[in-house]
mmCIF file of C-alpha atoms and ligand atoms in Angstrom:
data_model
loop_
_atom_site.group_PDB
_atom_site.id
_atom_site.type_symbol
_atom_site.label_atom_id
_atom_site.label_comp_id
_atom_site.label_asym_id
_atom_site.label_seq_id
_atom_site.Cartn_x
_atom_site.Cartn_y
_atom_site.Cartn_z
ATOM 1 C CA MET A 1 9.364 7.088 18.658
ATOM 2 C CA GLU A 2 6.596 6.199 20.096
ATOM 3 C CA LYS A 3 3.659 3.505 18.850
ATOM 4 C CA LYS A 4 0.679 2.102 20.703
ATOM 5 C CA ILE A 5 0.628 -1.453 19.687
ATOM 6 C CA ALA A 6 -3.014 -3.182 20.016
ATOM 7 C CA VAL A 7 -2.118 -6.615 22.734
ATOM 8 C CA ILE A 8 -4.518 -9.612 22.212
ATOM 9 C CA ARG A 9 -3.596 -12.089 24.345
ATOM 10 C CA GLY A 10 -6.414 -14.514 23.955
ATOM 11 C CA ASP A 11 -6.870 -17.975 25.619
ATOM 12 C CA GLY A 12 -4.786 -20.955 26.238
ATOM 13 C CA ILE A 13 -0.518 -20.591 26.257
ATOM 14 C CA GLY A 14 -1.695 -16.781 24.491
ATOM 15 C CA PRO A 15 -0.570 -14.494 27.894
ATOM 16 C CA GLU A 16 2.165 -16.228 28.843
ATOM 17 C CA ILE A 17 3.407 -15.955 25.420
ATOM 18 C CA VAL A 18 2.073 -12.208 24.796
ATOM 19 C CA ALA A 19 3.673 -11.369 28.208
ATOM 20 C CA GLU A 20 7.271 -12.941 27.291
ATOM 21 C CA ALA A 21 7.320 -10.582 23.451
ATOM 22 C CA ILE A 22 6.568 -7.312 26.225
ATOM 23 C CA LYS A 23 8.717 -7.909 27.976
ATOM 24 C CA VAL A 24 11.563 -8.313 25.047
ATOM 25 C CA LEU A 25 9.560 -5.090 23.360
ATOM 26 C CA ASP A 26 10.262 -3.412 26.759
ATOM 27 C CA ALA A 27 13.503 -4.486 26.430
ATOM 28 C CA VAL A 28 13.980 -2.435 22.873
ATOM 29 C CA CYS A 29 12.155 0.782 24.346
ATOM 30 C CA ARG A 30 15.365 0.859 26.898
ATOM 31 C CA ARG A 31 18.145 -0.117 24.557
ATOM 32 C CA PHE A 32 16.746 2.586 21.859
ATOM 33 C CA GLY A 33 15.046 5.211 23.305
ATOM 34 C CA HIS A 34 11.224 4.243 22.420
ATOM 35 C CA THR A 35 8.021 4.532 23.876
ATOM 36 C CA PHE A 36 5.369 1.513 23.644
ATOM 37 C CA THR A 37 2.695 1.842 24.722
ATOM 38 C CA TYR A 38 -0.042 -1.635 25.075
ATOM 39 C CA ASP A 39 -3.566 -1.184 24.124
ATOM 40 C CA GLU A 40 -5.182 -4.495 26.045
ATOM 41 C CA VAL A 41 -7.565 -5.961 23.512
ATOM 42 C CA ASP A 42 -10.120 -8.952 25.076
ATOM 43 C CA MET A 43 -10.648 -11.147 21.931
ATOM 44 C CA GLY A 44 -11.102 -14.897 21.772
ATOM 45 C CA GLY A 45 -12.625 -18.050 23.901
ATOM 46 C CA CYS A 46 -11.779 -14.981 27.045
ATOM 47 C CA ALA A 47 -14.045 -12.263 25.414
ATOM 48 C CA TYR A 48 -16.721 -14.737 25.352
ATOM 49 C CA ASP A 49 -16.874 -15.556 28.882
ATOM 50 C CA LYS A 50 -16.543 -11.993 29.410
ATOM 51 C CA TRP A 51 -19.095 -10.425 26.895
ATOM 52 C CA GLY A 52 -20.690 -13.357 24.967
ATOM 53 C CA ASP A 53 -18.890 -12.241 21.354
ATOM 54 C CA PRO A 54 -15.420 -12.969 21.095
ATOM 55 C CA LEU A 55 -14.763 -10.291 19.258
ATOM 56 C CA PRO A 56 -16.628 -7.569 20.497
ATOM 57 C CA PRO A 57 -16.978 -4.250 17.533
ATOM 58 C CA ALA A 58 -15.267 -1.914 19.705
ATOM 59 C CA MET A 59 -12.557 -4.316 20.203
ATOM 60 C CA LEU A 60 -11.736 -4.239 16.554
ATOM 61 C CA GLU A 61 -11.847 -1.044 16.713
ATOM 62 C CA LYS A 62 -8.940 -0.852 19.194
ATOM 63 C CA CYS A 63 -7.139 -2.498 17.085
ATOM 64 C CA LEU A 64 -7.854 -0.168 13.543
ATOM 65 C CA ALA A 65 -6.793 2.402 15.674
ATOM 66 C CA SER A 66 -3.514 0.962 17.192
ATOM 67 C CA ASP A 67 -0.131 0.856 15.112
ATOM 68 C CA SER A 68 0.151 -2.903 14.831
ATOM 69 C CA VAL A 69 -1.296 -5.794 16.719
ATOM 70 C CA LEU A 70 0.116 -8.489 19.031
ATOM 71 C CA PHE A 71 -1.822 -11.399 19.012
ATOM 72 C CA GLY A 72 -0.994 -15.012 21.312
ATOM 73 C CA ALA A 73 -3.170 -17.120 20.227
ATOM 74 C CA ILE A 74 -7.084 -17.917 20.709
ATOM 75 C CA GLY A 75 -9.710 -21.123 20.958
ATOM 76 C CA GLY A 76 -9.998 -24.297 23.385
ATOM 77 C CA PRO A 77 -11.581 -27.561 23.948
ATOM 78 C CA LYS A 78 -13.794 -25.179 26.335
ATOM 79 C CA TRP A 79 -15.712 -23.002 23.349
ATOM 80 C CA ASN A 80 -15.487 -26.462 20.301
ATOM 81 C CA ASP A 81 -18.954 -27.006 20.617
ATOM 82 C CA LEU A 82 -20.203 -22.619 20.350
ATOM 83 C CA PRO A 83 -21.835 -22.646 16.581
ATOM 84 C CA GLY A 84 -19.958 -22.088 13.912
ATOM 85 C CA ASP A 85 -19.836 -18.521 13.613
ATOM 86 C CA LYS A 86 -19.430 -17.747 17.706
ATOM 87 C CA ARG A 87 -16.417 -19.850 17.553
ATOM 88 C CA PRO A 88 -12.722 -17.973 17.915
ATOM 89 C CA GLU A 89 -10.627 -19.078 15.012
ATOM 90 C CA LYS A 90 -14.034 -17.300 12.878
ATOM 91 C CA ASP A 91 -13.519 -14.421 14.499
ATOM 92 C CA LEU A 92 -9.011 -14.415 14.047
ATOM 93 C CA LEU A 93 -10.957 -14.057 10.103
ATOM 94 C CA ARG A 94 -12.894 -11.123 11.249
ATOM 95 C CA LEU A 95 -10.367 -9.682 12.545
ATOM 96 C CA ARG A 96 -7.767 -10.506 9.630
ATOM 97 C CA ALA A 97 -10.676 -9.487 7.046
ATOM 98 C CA GLY A 98 -11.637 -6.402 9.067
ATOM 99 C CA MET A 99 -7.450 -5.254 9.319
ATOM 100 C CA GLY A 100 -7.822 -5.765 5.393
ATOM 101 C CA VAL A 101 -4.421 -7.745 5.883
ATOM 102 C CA TYR A 102 -4.354 -10.424 2.639
ATOM 103 C CA SER A 103 -0.701 -11.067 2.878
ATOM 104 C CA ASN A 104 0.624 -13.715 5.311
ATOM 105 C CA ASN A 105 4.150 -13.706 5.453
ATOM 106 C CA ARG A 106 5.714 -17.184 7.029
ATOM 107 C CA PRO A 107 9.154 -17.728 7.339
ATOM 108 C CA ALA A 108 10.713 -21.115 7.290
ATOM 109 C CA LYS A 109 14.062 -20.941 8.062
ATOM 110 C CA ILE A 110 16.513 -23.109 10.165
ATOM 111 C CA TRP A 111 18.397 -21.535 13.317
ATOM 112 C CA PRO A 112 22.235 -23.405 12.550
ATOM 113 C CA GLN A 113 21.896 -24.087 16.163
ATOM 114 C CA LEU A 114 18.776 -26.083 16.031
ATOM 115 C CA ALA A 115 19.696 -28.205 12.904
ATOM 116 C CA SER A 116 19.415 -31.542 14.737
ATOM 117 C CA ALA A 117 15.658 -30.978 15.976
ATOM 118 C CA SER A 118 15.123 -31.160 12.164
ATOM 119 C CA PRO A 119 13.211 -34.646 11.772
ATOM 120 C CA LEU A 120 14.513 -34.430 7.803
ATOM 121 C CA ARG A 121 17.715 -36.181 7.294
ATOM 122 C CA PRO A 122 20.971 -34.411 7.911
ATOM 123 C CA ASP A 123 22.310 -34.325 4.161
ATOM 124 C CA THR A 124 18.769 -32.701 3.673
ATOM 125 C CA VAL A 125 19.020 -30.078 6.092
ATOM 126 C CA ALA A 126 22.534 -29.102 4.929
ATOM 127 C CA ARG A 127 21.238 -28.293 2.007
ATOM 128 C CA GLY A 128 19.769 -25.110 3.798
ATOM 129 C CA ILE A 129 16.225 -24.539 4.791
ATOM 130 C CA ASP A 130 15.240 -20.762 3.440
ATOM 131 C CA PHE A 131 12.271 -19.874 2.484
ATOM 132 C CA ILE A 132 9.085 -17.703 2.652
ATOM 133 C CA ILE A 133 5.373 -19.065 2.487
ATOM 134 C CA VAL A 134 3.719 -16.146 0.916
ATOM 135 C CA ARG A 135 -0.111 -16.999 2.124
ATOM 136 C CA GLU A 136 -3.514 -15.408 1.080
ATOM 137 C CA LEU A 137 -5.390 -14.339 3.738
ATOM 138 C CA ILE A 138 -8.358 -13.162 3.485
ATOM 139 C CA GLY A 139 -10.323 -14.671 0.843
ATOM 140 C CA GLY A 140 -10.890 -18.086 -0.471
ATOM 141 C CA ILE A 141 -13.049 -20.965 1.123
ATOM 142 C CA TYR A 142 -12.374 -18.991 4.555
ATOM 143 C CA PHE A 143 -14.316 -16.459 3.490
ATOM 144 C CA GLY A 144 -16.771 -18.551 0.417
ATOM 145 C CA GLU A 145 -20.312 -19.395 1.071
ATOM 146 C CA HIS A 146 -20.589 -21.755 4.425
ATOM 147 C CA ARG A 147 -24.052 -23.541 4.530
ATOM 148 C CA THR A 148 -25.279 -27.173 6.629
ATOM 149 C CA GLU A 149 -28.469 -28.146 5.044
ATOM 150 C CA THR A 150 -30.888 -31.508 5.362
ATOM 151 C CA VAL A 151 -31.139 -32.707 1.749
ATOM 152 C CA ASP A 152 -33.011 -36.159 1.204
ATOM 153 C CA GLY A 153 -32.916 -36.713 5.131
ATOM 154 C CA GLN A 154 -29.389 -36.110 4.879
ATOM 155 C CA ALA A 155 -27.336 -33.177 6.604
ATOM 156 C CA VAL A 156 -25.258 -31.698 3.432
ATOM 157 C CA ALA A 157 -22.398 -28.726 4.219
ATOM 158 C CA THR A 158 -20.958 -26.934 1.602
ATOM 159 C CA ASP A 159 -18.065 -24.537 2.410
ATOM 160 C CA VAL A 160 -17.573 -22.212 -1.500
ATOM 161 C CA LEU A 161 -13.772 -21.556 -2.634
ATOM 162 C CA VAL A 162 -13.817 -18.181 -4.792
ATOM 163 C CA TYR A 163 -11.219 -16.028 -5.931
ATOM 164 C CA SER A 164 -11.279 -13.147 -7.758
ATOM 165 C CA GLU A 165 -8.739 -11.530 -10.260
ATOM 166 C CA LYS A 166 -8.492 -8.651 -8.306
ATOM 167 C CA GLU A 167 -7.873 -11.001 -5.005
ATOM 168 C CA ILE A 168 -4.711 -13.206 -6.803
ATOM 169 C CA GLU A 169 -3.803 -10.006 -8.863
ATOM 170 C CA ARG A 170 -2.354 -8.222 -5.086
ATOM 171 C CA ILE A 171 -1.119 -10.895 -3.503
ATOM 172 C CA GLY A 172 0.316 -12.260 -6.207
ATOM 173 C CA ARG A 173 2.746 -9.651 -6.406
ATOM 174 C CA ILE A 174 3.952 -9.444 -2.859
ATOM 175 C CA GLY A 175 4.964 -12.803 -3.715
ATOM 176 C CA PHE A 176 6.878 -10.902 -6.464
ATOM 177 C CA GLU A 177 8.203 -8.298 -4.869
ATOM 178 C CA THR A 178 9.561 -10.825 -1.998
ATOM 179 C CA ALA A 179 11.364 -13.081 -4.135
ATOM 180 C CA ARG A 180 12.420 -9.601 -5.998
ATOM 181 C CA LYS A 181 13.980 -8.639 -2.603
ATOM 182 C CA ARG A 182 15.517 -11.900 -1.701
ATOM 183 C CA ARG A 183 16.628 -15.117 -4.061
ATOM 184 C CA GLY A 184 15.040 -14.301 -7.391
ATOM 185 C CA LYS A 185 13.060 -17.430 -7.230
ATOM 186 C CA LEU A 186 8.806 -17.199 -6.771
ATOM 187 C CA THR A 187 7.291 -20.724 -7.208
ATOM 188 C CA SER A 188 3.049 -20.276 -7.387
ATOM 189 C CA VAL A 189 1.341 -23.202 -5.680
ATOM 190 C CA GLU A 190 -1.879 -24.696 -6.991
ATOM 191 C CA LYS A 191 -4.651 -27.674 -8.029
ATOM 192 C CA SER A 192 -4.709 -26.292 -11.495
ATOM 193 C CA ASN A 193 -5.460 -30.042 -12.916
ATOM 194 C CA VAL A 194 -9.055 -29.832 -10.676
ATOM 195 C CA LEU A 195 -10.162 -26.360 -9.521
ATOM 196 C CA ASP A 196 -11.138 -22.991 -11.926
ATOM 197 C CA SER A 197 -9.959 -20.731 -9.075
ATOM 198 C CA SER A 198 -6.711 -22.360 -8.904
ATOM 199 C CA ARG A 199 -6.279 -22.191 -13.238
ATOM 200 C CA LEU A 200 -7.393 -18.612 -12.967
ATOM 201 C CA TRP A 201 -4.572 -18.001 -9.962
ATOM 202 C CA ARG A 202 -2.336 -19.869 -12.742
ATOM 203 C CA SER A 203 -3.618 -17.129 -14.888
ATOM 204 C CA VAL A 204 -2.760 -14.134 -13.200
ATOM 205 C CA MET A 205 0.559 -15.022 -12.018
ATOM 206 C CA HIS A 206 1.646 -16.083 -15.489
ATOM 207 C CA ARG A 207 0.760 -11.826 -16.925
ATOM 208 C CA LEU A 208 2.101 -10.594 -13.872
ATOM 209 C CA ALA A 209 5.731 -12.781 -14.642
ATOM 210 C CA ALA A 210 6.095 -10.249 -17.272
ATOM 211 C CA GLU A 211 6.548 -7.292 -15.262
ATOM 212 C CA TYR A 212 8.890 -9.175 -13.162
ATOM 213 C CA PRO A 213 11.442 -9.996 -15.128
ATOM 214 C CA ASP A 214 14.487 -11.040 -13.006
ATOM 215 C CA VAL A 215 11.975 -12.762 -10.673
ATOM 216 C CA GLU A 216 12.273 -16.663 -11.872
ATOM 217 C CA LEU A 217 8.557 -17.781 -12.061
ATOM 218 C CA SER A 218 7.398 -21.609 -11.834
ATOM 219 C CA ASP A 219 4.353 -23.920 -11.337
ATOM 220 C CA MET A 220 3.739 -26.319 -8.380
ATOM 221 C CA LEU A 221 0.730 -28.367 -7.616
ATOM 222 C CA VAL A 222 0.005 -28.093 -3.986
ATOM 223 C CA ASP A 223 -0.189 -31.979 -3.147
ATOM 224 C CA ASN A 224 3.443 -31.971 -5.208
ATOM 225 C CA CYS A 225 4.278 -28.934 -2.767
ATOM 226 C CA ALA A 226 3.230 -30.821 -0.025
ATOM 227 C CA MET A 227 6.117 -33.942 -1.082
ATOM 228 C CA GLN A 228 8.408 -31.466 -1.414
ATOM 229 C CA ILE A 229 9.102 -29.955 0.777
ATOM 230 C CA VAL A 230 10.043 -32.470 2.818
ATOM 231 C CA LYS A 231 11.484 -33.980 -0.153
ATOM 232 C CA ASP A 232 14.371 -31.242 -0.675
ATOM 233 C CA PRO A 233 13.066 -28.028 1.020
ATOM 234 C CA SER A 234 16.043 -26.096 -0.734
ATOM 235 C CA GLN A 235 14.850 -25.784 -3.600
ATOM 236 C CA PHE A 236 12.242 -22.601 -2.080
ATOM 237 C CA ASP A 237 13.071 -19.515 -2.156
ATOM 238 C CA VAL A 238 9.313 -17.673 -2.192
ATOM 239 C CA ILE A 239 6.094 -19.751 -2.377
ATOM 240 C CA VAL A 240 3.394 -17.973 -2.899
ATOM 241 C CA THR A 241 0.075 -19.367 -2.723
ATOM 242 C CA GLU A 242 -4.796 -19.382 -1.303
ATOM 243 C CA ASN A 243 -5.137 -19.181 2.104
ATOM 244 C CA MET A 244 -5.912 -22.741 3.161
ATOM 245 C CA PHE A 245 -3.484 -23.978 1.188
ATOM 246 C CA GLY A 246 -0.984 -21.390 2.576
ATOM 247 C CA ASP A 247 -2.206 -22.901 6.220
ATOM 248 C CA ILE A 248 -1.736 -26.099 5.438
ATOM 249 C CA LEU A 249 1.828 -25.977 4.221
ATOM 250 C CA SER A 250 3.189 -23.174 6.345
ATOM 251 C CA ASP A 251 2.447 -26.067 9.148
ATOM 252 C CA GLU A 252 4.469 -28.339 6.746
ATOM 253 C CA ALA A 253 6.993 -25.941 6.842
ATOM 254 C CA SER A 254 7.217 -25.061 10.205
ATOM 255 C CA MET A 255 7.884 -29.044 11.379
ATOM 256 C CA ILE A 256 10.981 -29.073 9.024
ATOM 257 C CA THR A 257 13.116 -26.403 10.803
ATOM 258 C CA GLY A 258 12.686 -28.081 14.544
ATOM 259 C CA SER A 259 10.041 -26.547 15.623
ATOM 260 C CA ILE A 260 5.765 -24.549 14.980
ATOM 261 C CA GLY A 261 7.254 -22.870 18.476
ATOM 262 C CA MET A 262 9.796 -20.684 16.796
ATOM 263 C CA ILE A 263 7.727 -19.525 13.643
ATOM 264 C CA PRO A 264 6.484 -15.686 13.360
ATOM 265 C CA SER A 265 4.110 -14.607 11.376
ATOM 266 C CA SER A 266 2.680 -11.164 9.946
ATOM 267 C CA SER A 267 -0.018 -10.236 8.033
ATOM 268 C CA LEU A 268 -0.340 -7.194 6.483
ATOM 269 C CA GLY A 269 -2.542 -4.619 3.670
ATOM 270 C CA ASP A 270 -2.079 -1.984 2.378
ATOM 271 C CA THR A 271 -1.483 0.516 5.703
ATOM 272 C CA SER A 272 1.753 -0.334 7.976
ATOM 273 C CA CYS A 273 -0.812 -1.352 10.709
ATOM 274 C CA GLY A 274 0.076 -5.137 10.737
ATOM 275 C CA LEU A 275 -1.095 -8.264 12.438
ATOM 276 C CA TYR A 276 1.503 -9.889 14.270
ATOM 277 C CA GLU A 277 1.672 -13.911 15.472
ATOM 278 C CA PRO A 278 3.026 -16.581 15.761
ATOM 279 C CA ILE A 279 1.842 -19.950 13.779
ATOM 280 C CA HIS A 280 1.288 -22.027 16.153
ATOM 281 C CA GLY A 281 -2.029 -22.218 18.344
ATOM 282 C CA SER A 282 -3.546 -21.929 21.668
ATOM 283 C CA ALA A 283 -2.405 -25.486 22.866
ATOM 284 C CA PRO A 284 -4.702 -25.710 25.711
ATOM 285 C CA ASP A 285 -3.112 -29.046 27.098
ATOM 286 C CA ILE A 286 0.462 -26.869 28.324
ATOM 287 C CA ALA A 287 -1.596 -23.940 29.423
ATOM 288 C CA GLY A 288 -0.506 -21.860 32.976
ATOM 289 C CA MET A 289 2.331 -24.433 32.887
ATOM 290 C CA ASP A 290 5.382 -22.233 32.140
ATOM 291 C CA ILE A 291 7.055 -25.196 29.328
ATOM 292 C CA ALA A 292 5.527 -23.177 25.777
ATOM 293 C CA ASN A 293 8.031 -21.309 23.664
ATOM 294 C CA PRO A 294 7.477 -17.552 23.286
ATOM 295 C CA ILE A 295 10.139 -16.880 20.456
ATOM 296 C CA GLY A 296 7.230 -17.362 18.063
ATOM 297 C CA THR A 297 5.837 -14.876 19.345
ATOM 298 C CA ILE A 298 9.049 -12.731 20.189
ATOM 299 C CA LEU A 299 9.799 -12.884 16.391
ATOM 300 C CA ALA A 300 6.664 -11.430 15.241
ATOM 301 C CA ALA A 301 7.612 -8.849 17.194
ATOM 302 C CA ALA A 302 10.384 -8.708 15.584
ATOM 303 C CA MET A 303 8.305 -8.145 12.401
ATOM 304 C CA MET A 304 6.677 -5.819 13.847
ATOM 305 C CA LEU A 305 9.554 -3.436 14.502
ATOM 306 C CA ARG A 306 10.943 -4.487 11.021
ATOM 307 C CA PHE A 307 7.546 -3.872 8.853
ATOM 308 C CA SER A 308 5.179 -1.708 10.810
ATOM 309 C CA PHE A 309 7.696 0.285 12.629
ATOM 310 C CA ASP A 310 10.178 0.850 10.125
ATOM 311 C CA MET A 311 12.824 -0.360 12.889
ATOM 312 C CA PRO A 312 15.470 -2.330 11.167
ATOM 313 C CA ALA A 313 18.186 -2.175 13.702
ATOM 314 C CA GLU A 314 15.928 -3.218 16.731
ATOM 315 C CA ALA A 315 13.783 -6.008 14.999
ATOM 316 C CA ASP A 316 17.752 -7.031 14.225
ATOM 317 C CA ALA A 317 18.647 -6.596 17.872
ATOM 318 C CA VAL A 318 15.750 -8.906 18.926
ATOM 319 C CA GLU A 319 16.680 -11.550 16.442
ATOM 320 C CA ASN A 320 20.627 -11.658 17.255
ATOM 321 C CA ALA A 321 18.745 -12.390 21.108
ATOM 322 C CA VAL A 322 16.995 -14.833 19.999
ATOM 323 C CA SER A 323 20.382 -16.496 18.385
ATOM 324 C CA ALA A 324 22.743 -15.504 21.228
ATOM 325 C CA ALA A 325 20.197 -17.736 23.948
ATOM 326 C CA LEU A 326 20.045 -20.948 21.006
ATOM 327 C CA THR A 327 23.852 -20.747 20.902
ATOM 328 C CA ASP A 328 24.134 -20.230 24.604
ATOM 329 C CA GLY A 329 22.129 -23.398 24.824
ATOM 330 C CA TRP A 330 18.738 -22.289 25.918
ATOM 331 C CA ARG A 331 15.890 -24.383 25.040
ATOM 332 C CA CYS A 332 11.992 -24.571 25.861
ATOM 333 C CA ALA A 333 10.839 -27.939 26.392
ATOM 334 C CA ASP A 334 9.468 -27.661 22.397
ATOM 335 C CA ILE A 335 13.104 -27.970 20.844
ATOM 336 C CA MET A 336 15.071 -29.351 23.670
ATOM 337 C CA PRO A 337 17.352 -32.703 21.947
ATOM 338 C CA GLU A 338 15.988 -35.974 23.515
ATOM 339 C CA SER A 339 19.827 -36.854 24.391
ATOM 340 C CA GLY A 340 20.124 -34.153 26.512
ATOM 341 C CA ALA A 341 23.441 -33.720 25.358
ATOM 342 C CA GLU A 342 24.494 -30.337 23.482
ATOM 343 C CA ASN A 343 25.663 -28.890 26.142
ATOM 344 C CA CYS A 344 21.329 -27.834 26.354
ATOM 345 C CA ARG A 345 19.555 -26.713 29.126
ATOM 346 C CA LYS A 346 15.379 -26.934 29.103
ATOM 347 C CA ILE A 347 14.319 -23.572 30.490
ATOM 348 C CA GLY A 348 10.727 -22.393 30.702
ATOM 349 C CA CYS A 349 8.761 -19.569 29.148
ATOM 350 C CA ARG A 350 9.318 -17.160 31.813
ATOM 351 C CA GLU A 351 13.477 -17.543 32.084
ATOM 352 C CA MET A 352 13.605 -17.305 27.912
ATOM 353 C CA GLY A 353 12.096 -14.713 27.506
ATOM 354 C CA ASP A 354 13.885 -12.723 30.246
ATOM 355 C CA ARG A 355 16.998 -13.789 28.840
ATOM 356 C CA ILE A 356 16.606 -13.082 25.634
ATOM 357 C CA ALA A 357 15.331 -9.222 26.925
ATOM 358 C CA ALA A 358 17.996 -9.359 28.777
ATOM 359 C CA TYR A 359 20.537 -10.493 25.337
ATOM 360 C CA VAL A 360 18.499 -7.225 24.126
ATOM 361 C CA GLU A 361 19.735 -5.067 26.552
ATOM 362 C CA LYS A 362 23.335 -5.417 26.359
ATOM 363 C CA GLY A 363 23.092 -5.726 23.132
ATOM 364 C CA VAL A 364 24.612 -8.944 21.308
HETATM 365 C C1 IPM B 401 -3.648 -20.231 11.510
HETATM 366 C C2 IPM B 401 -3.860 -21.240 12.208
HETATM 367 C C3 IPM B 401 -5.878 -20.293 11.441
HETATM 368 C C4 IPM B 401 -5.777 -20.495 9.947
HETATM 369 C C5 IPM B 401 -7.300 -20.573 12.620
HETATM 370 C C6 IPM B 401 -6.751 -20.646 13.699
HETATM 371 C C7 IPM B 401 -8.208 -19.994 11.549
HETATM 372 O O1 IPM B 401 -4.124 -22.247 11.738
HETATM 373 O O2 IPM B 401 -2.778 -19.206 11.387
HETATM 374 O O3 IPM B 401 -2.813 -21.063 10.516
HETATM 375 O O4 IPM B 401 -6.497 -21.380 9.715
HETATM 376 O O5 IPM B 401 -5.745 -19.495 9.189
HETATM 377 MG MG1 MG B 402 -2.479 -22.794 10.690
#
């Protein structure tokens, strides 16, 4: 098969981690006889420096014309003082909205080889951590009206949180469908004791539940959910939630699995052209040092193979290769046990990519 992948390397560690994911995708091509071509897209602070715009319209067009988009990370201190609408983060939102990818899937799964990297108590980890956060990605407070004005001589800032029934329903369905393919448990997370948008959220979820009798739906307030994720993560199968709650809970969920550097995400709308990225940011403090962990991005590429290209064997090959690298003790700095014990060896970003690509090619 031939596929055209739009590649956004971005800022900070973005170029380093994306290079390793491409190495692994090329190994997939060699092993399975596919041809992937890469269309470079300038986005983020680097695009602002080059074009005066962090996401020039022609770049968004390239993404829309691709079979899927592989995204590294954008932003950094150099661009922090740009006005709100010029900040690279804002353009990630423009990209997500422009691609119509309303459904963001963030798995929180502990790799058995990394069980000791979890900050949770061993008996809690032993009960199992394997859930998915389905986050609404192009609505809510991120996309409501934003303004800062002067009222009675002082600055007043407003961010509006809006959800329509339709927006809630389409992400709700993804939540139910995802749960149906797993252990059949869906937790709808909101703040209905305070927010109108959450009360609407809850009522739409309950209406949909009638159509999915095989899925067990429960409601949970977001503050309680934050607590339950560290108290007993084994209770969760699929969490469905709105944009900002999903942003916050997915960082928390990643940390209990050992490191945010390991977690990929997929974002899809109504077409097969998806956006695939690690959930971590551009980590400018470690950029260019060859110490970033490329596994989150490599696993995002595996999700692209599975969800957008319908290549389950190829996706399995990448995930098995990551697993083999971990089993053989290869660790980037973020997942290296402090004791140095456990037969682990610390390697850099490039070497991790080389090793995983080699496992893909030889088949493990
Ligand atoms: C994420 C990030 C982004 C978000 C930022 C960079 C805009 O934190 O993907 O979780 O808040 O969605
Ligand atoms: Mg985030």
